PDB file of C-alpha atoms in Angstrom:
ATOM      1  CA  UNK J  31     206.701 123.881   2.750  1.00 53.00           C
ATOM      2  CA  UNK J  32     206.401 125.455  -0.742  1.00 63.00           C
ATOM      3  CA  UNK J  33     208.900 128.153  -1.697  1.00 72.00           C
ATOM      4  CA  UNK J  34     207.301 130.922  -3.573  1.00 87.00           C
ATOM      5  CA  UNK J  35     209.054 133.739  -5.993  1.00 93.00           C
ATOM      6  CA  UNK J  36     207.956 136.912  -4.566  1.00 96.00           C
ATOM      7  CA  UNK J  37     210.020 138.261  -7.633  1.00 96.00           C
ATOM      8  CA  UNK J  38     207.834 140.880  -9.201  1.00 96.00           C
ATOM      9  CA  UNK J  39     205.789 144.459  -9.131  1.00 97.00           C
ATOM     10  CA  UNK J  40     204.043 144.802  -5.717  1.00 97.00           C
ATOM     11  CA  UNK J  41     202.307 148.142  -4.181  1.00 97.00           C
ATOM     12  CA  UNK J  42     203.399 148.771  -0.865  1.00 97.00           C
ATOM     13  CA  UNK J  43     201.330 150.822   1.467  1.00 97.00           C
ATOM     14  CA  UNK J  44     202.145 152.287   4.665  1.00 96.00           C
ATOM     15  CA  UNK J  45     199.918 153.929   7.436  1.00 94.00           C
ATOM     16  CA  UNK J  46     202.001 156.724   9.448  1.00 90.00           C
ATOM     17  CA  UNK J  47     201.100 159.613  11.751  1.00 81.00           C
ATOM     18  CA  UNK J  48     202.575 163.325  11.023  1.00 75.00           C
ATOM     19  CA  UNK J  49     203.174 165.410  13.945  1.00 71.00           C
ATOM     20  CA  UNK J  50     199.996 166.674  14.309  1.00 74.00           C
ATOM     21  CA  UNK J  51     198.616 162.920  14.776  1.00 77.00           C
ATOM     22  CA  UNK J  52     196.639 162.738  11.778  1.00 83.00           C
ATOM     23  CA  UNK J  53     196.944 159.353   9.961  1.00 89.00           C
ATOM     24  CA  UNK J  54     198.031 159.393   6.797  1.00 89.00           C
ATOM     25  CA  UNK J  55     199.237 156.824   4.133  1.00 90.00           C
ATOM     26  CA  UNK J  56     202.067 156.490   1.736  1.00 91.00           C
ATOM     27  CA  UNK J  57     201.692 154.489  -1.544  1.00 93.00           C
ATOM     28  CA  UNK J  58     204.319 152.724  -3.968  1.00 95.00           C
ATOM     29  CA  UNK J  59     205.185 150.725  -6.923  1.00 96.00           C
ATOM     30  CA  UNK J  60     208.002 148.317  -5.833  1.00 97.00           C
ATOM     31  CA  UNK J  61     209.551 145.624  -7.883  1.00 97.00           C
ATOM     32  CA  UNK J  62     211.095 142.969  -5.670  1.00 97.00           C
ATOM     33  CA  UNK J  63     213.721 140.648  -6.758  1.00 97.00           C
ATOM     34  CA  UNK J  64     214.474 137.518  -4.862  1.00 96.00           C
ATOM     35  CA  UNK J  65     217.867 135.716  -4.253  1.00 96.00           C
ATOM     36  CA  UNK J  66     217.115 132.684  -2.501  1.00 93.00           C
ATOM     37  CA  UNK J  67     216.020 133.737   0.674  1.00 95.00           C
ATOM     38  CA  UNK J  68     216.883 137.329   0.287  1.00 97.00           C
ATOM     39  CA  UNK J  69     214.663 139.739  -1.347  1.00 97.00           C
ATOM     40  CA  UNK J  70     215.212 143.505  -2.009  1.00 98.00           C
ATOM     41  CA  UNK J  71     213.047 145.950  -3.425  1.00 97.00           C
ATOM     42  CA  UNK J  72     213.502 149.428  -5.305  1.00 97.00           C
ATOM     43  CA  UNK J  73     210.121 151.540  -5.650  1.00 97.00           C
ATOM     44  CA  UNK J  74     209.254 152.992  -9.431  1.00 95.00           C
ATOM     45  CA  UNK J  75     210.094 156.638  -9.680  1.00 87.00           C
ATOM     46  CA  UNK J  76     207.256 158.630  -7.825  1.00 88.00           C
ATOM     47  CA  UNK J  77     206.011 161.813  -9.616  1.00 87.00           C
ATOM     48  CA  UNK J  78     206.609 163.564  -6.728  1.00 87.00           C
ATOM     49  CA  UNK J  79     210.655 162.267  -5.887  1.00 88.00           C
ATOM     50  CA  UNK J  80     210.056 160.134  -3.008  1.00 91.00           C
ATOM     51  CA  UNK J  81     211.495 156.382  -3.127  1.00 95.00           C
ATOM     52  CA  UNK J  82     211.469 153.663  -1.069  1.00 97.00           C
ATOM     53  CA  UNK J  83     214.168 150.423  -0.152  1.00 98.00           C
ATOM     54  CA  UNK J  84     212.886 147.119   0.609  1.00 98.00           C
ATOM     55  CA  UNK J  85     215.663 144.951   2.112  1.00 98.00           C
ATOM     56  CA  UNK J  86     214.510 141.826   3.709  1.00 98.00           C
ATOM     57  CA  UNK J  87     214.717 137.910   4.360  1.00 97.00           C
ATOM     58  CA  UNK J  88     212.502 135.575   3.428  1.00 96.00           C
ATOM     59  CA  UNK J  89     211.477 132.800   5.744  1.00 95.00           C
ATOM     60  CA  UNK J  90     209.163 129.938   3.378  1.00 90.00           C
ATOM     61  CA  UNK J  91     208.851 127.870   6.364  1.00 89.00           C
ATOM     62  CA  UNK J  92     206.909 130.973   8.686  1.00 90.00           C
ATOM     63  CA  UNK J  93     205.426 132.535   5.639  1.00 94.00           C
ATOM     64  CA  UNK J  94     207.648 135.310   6.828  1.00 97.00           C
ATOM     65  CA  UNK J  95     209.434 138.427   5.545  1.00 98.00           C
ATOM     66  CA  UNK J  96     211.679 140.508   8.119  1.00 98.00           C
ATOM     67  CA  UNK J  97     214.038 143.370   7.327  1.00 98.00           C
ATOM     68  CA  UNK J  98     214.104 147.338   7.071  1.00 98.00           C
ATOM     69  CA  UNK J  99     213.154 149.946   4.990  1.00 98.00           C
ATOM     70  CA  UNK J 100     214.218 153.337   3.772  1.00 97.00           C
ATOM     71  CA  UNK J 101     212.303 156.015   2.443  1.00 95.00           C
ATOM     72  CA  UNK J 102     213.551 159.462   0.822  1.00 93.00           C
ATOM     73  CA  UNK J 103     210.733 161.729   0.966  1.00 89.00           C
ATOM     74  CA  UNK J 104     210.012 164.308  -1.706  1.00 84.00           C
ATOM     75  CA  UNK J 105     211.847 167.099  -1.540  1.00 83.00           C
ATOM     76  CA  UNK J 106     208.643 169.508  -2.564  1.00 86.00           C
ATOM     77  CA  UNK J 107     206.621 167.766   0.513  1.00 76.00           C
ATOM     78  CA  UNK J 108     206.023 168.188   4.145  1.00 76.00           C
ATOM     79  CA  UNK J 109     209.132 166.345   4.749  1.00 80.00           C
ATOM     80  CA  UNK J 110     211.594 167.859   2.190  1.00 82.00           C
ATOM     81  CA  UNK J 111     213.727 165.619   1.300  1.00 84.00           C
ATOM     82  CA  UNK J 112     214.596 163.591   4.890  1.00 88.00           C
ATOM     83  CA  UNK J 113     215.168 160.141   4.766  1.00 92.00           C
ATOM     84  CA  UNK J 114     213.686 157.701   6.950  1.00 94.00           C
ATOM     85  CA  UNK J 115     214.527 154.023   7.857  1.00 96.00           C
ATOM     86  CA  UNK J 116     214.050 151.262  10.069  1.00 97.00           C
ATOM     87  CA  UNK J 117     212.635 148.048  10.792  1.00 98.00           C
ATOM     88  CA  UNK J 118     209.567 145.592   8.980  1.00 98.00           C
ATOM     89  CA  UNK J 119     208.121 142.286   9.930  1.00 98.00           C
ATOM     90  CA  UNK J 120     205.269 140.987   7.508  1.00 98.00           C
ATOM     91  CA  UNK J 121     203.445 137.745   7.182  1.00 98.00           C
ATOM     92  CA  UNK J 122     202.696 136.473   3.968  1.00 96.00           C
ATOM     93  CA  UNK J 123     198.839 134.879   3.124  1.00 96.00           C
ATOM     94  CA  UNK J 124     199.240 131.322   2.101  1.00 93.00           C
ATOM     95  CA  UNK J 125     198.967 132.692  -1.756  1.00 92.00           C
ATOM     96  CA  UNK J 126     202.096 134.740  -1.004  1.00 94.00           C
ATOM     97  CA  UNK J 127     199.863 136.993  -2.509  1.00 95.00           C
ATOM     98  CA  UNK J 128     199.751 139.962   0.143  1.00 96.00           C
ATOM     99  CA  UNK J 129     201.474 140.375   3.086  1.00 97.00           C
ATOM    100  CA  UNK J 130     200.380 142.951   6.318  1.00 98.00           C
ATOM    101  CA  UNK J 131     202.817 143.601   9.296  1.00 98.00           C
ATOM    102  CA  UNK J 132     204.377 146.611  11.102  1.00 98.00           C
ATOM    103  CA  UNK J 133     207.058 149.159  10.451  1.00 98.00           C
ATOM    104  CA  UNK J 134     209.275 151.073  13.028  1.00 98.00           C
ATOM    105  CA  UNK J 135     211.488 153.428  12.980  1.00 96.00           C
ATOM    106  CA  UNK J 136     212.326 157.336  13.966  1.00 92.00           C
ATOM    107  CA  UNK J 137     210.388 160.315  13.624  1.00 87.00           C
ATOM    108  CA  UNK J 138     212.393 163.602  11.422  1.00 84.00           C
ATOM    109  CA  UNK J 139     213.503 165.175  14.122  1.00 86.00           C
ATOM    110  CA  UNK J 140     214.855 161.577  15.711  1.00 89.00           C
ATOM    111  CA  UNK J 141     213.603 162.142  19.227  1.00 91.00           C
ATOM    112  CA  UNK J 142     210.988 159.234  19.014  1.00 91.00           C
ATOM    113  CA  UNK J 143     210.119 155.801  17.882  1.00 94.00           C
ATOM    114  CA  UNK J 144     206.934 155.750  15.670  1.00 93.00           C
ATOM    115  CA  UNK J 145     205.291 152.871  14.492  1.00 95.00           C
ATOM    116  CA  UNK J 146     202.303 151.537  12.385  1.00 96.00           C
ATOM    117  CA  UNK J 147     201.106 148.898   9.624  1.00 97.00           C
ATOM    118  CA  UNK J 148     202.610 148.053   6.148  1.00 98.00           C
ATOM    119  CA  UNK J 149     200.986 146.043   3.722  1.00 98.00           C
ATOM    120  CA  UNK J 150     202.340 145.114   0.479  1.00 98.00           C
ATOM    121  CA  UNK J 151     200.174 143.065  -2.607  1.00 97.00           C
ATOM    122  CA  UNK J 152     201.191 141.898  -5.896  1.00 96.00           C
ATOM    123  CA  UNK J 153     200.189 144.226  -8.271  1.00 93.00           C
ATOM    124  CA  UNK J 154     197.280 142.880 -10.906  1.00 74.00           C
ATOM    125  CA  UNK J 155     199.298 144.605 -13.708  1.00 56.00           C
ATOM    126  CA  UNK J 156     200.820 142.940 -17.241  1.00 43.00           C
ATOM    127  CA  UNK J 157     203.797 145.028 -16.879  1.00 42.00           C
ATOM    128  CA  UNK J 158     204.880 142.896 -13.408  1.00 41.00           C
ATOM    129  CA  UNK J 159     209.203 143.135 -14.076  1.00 32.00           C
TER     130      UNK J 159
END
């Protein structure tokens, strides 16, 4: 199977519900770099403070990408400042254009598992690092 380079600006989106169940999304530049089969990813600075950490493996042969995830929150938001992490699975179209999966992880206060989709696309931008 054909390895891609998923090295690049993408825009990750994720789809999350706050504590009064209301769906809500959370939107970011991140430039990935690849390593072989490893790929890690650092979000552009966010007006608002918040950042997120890509850290995953690539699998070419599945089409693939399985790892976690970190986000610091804003401090001037709902959240103020917590950090989240856990887990992300995400299969990869046959461009490795886009790629849709799930997230998990803990809510703030850490007495439950949430869950919900992730997407990530290559970003249609000149300035792609």
């Amino acid at each position: 199977m054909k390895r891609f380079d998923l090295t690049g600006e993408w825009i990750s989106r994720y789809v999350y519900l706050n504590s009064a169940s209301e769906s809500n999304a959370s939107e970011h530049v991140v430039i990935l770099h690849q390593n072989d089969n490893k790929v890690v990813g650092r979000s552009l600075p966010q007006s608002d403070g918040s950042m997120v950490e890509l850290h995953l493996t690539y699998d070419s042969e599945g089409g693939t990408l399985t790892g976690t995830w970190r986000e610091q929150t804003s401090s001037k938001g709902r959240y103020r400042g917590t950090l989240f992490h856990g887990a992300l699975q995400l299969l990869l179209n046959k461009a490795h254009t886009k790629a849709a999966g799930k997230w998990v992880g803990f809510n703030s206060s850490r007495t439950e598992v949430k869950s919900g989709e992730w997407q990530i696309a290559r970003s249609r931008s000149k300035s792609a690092i």
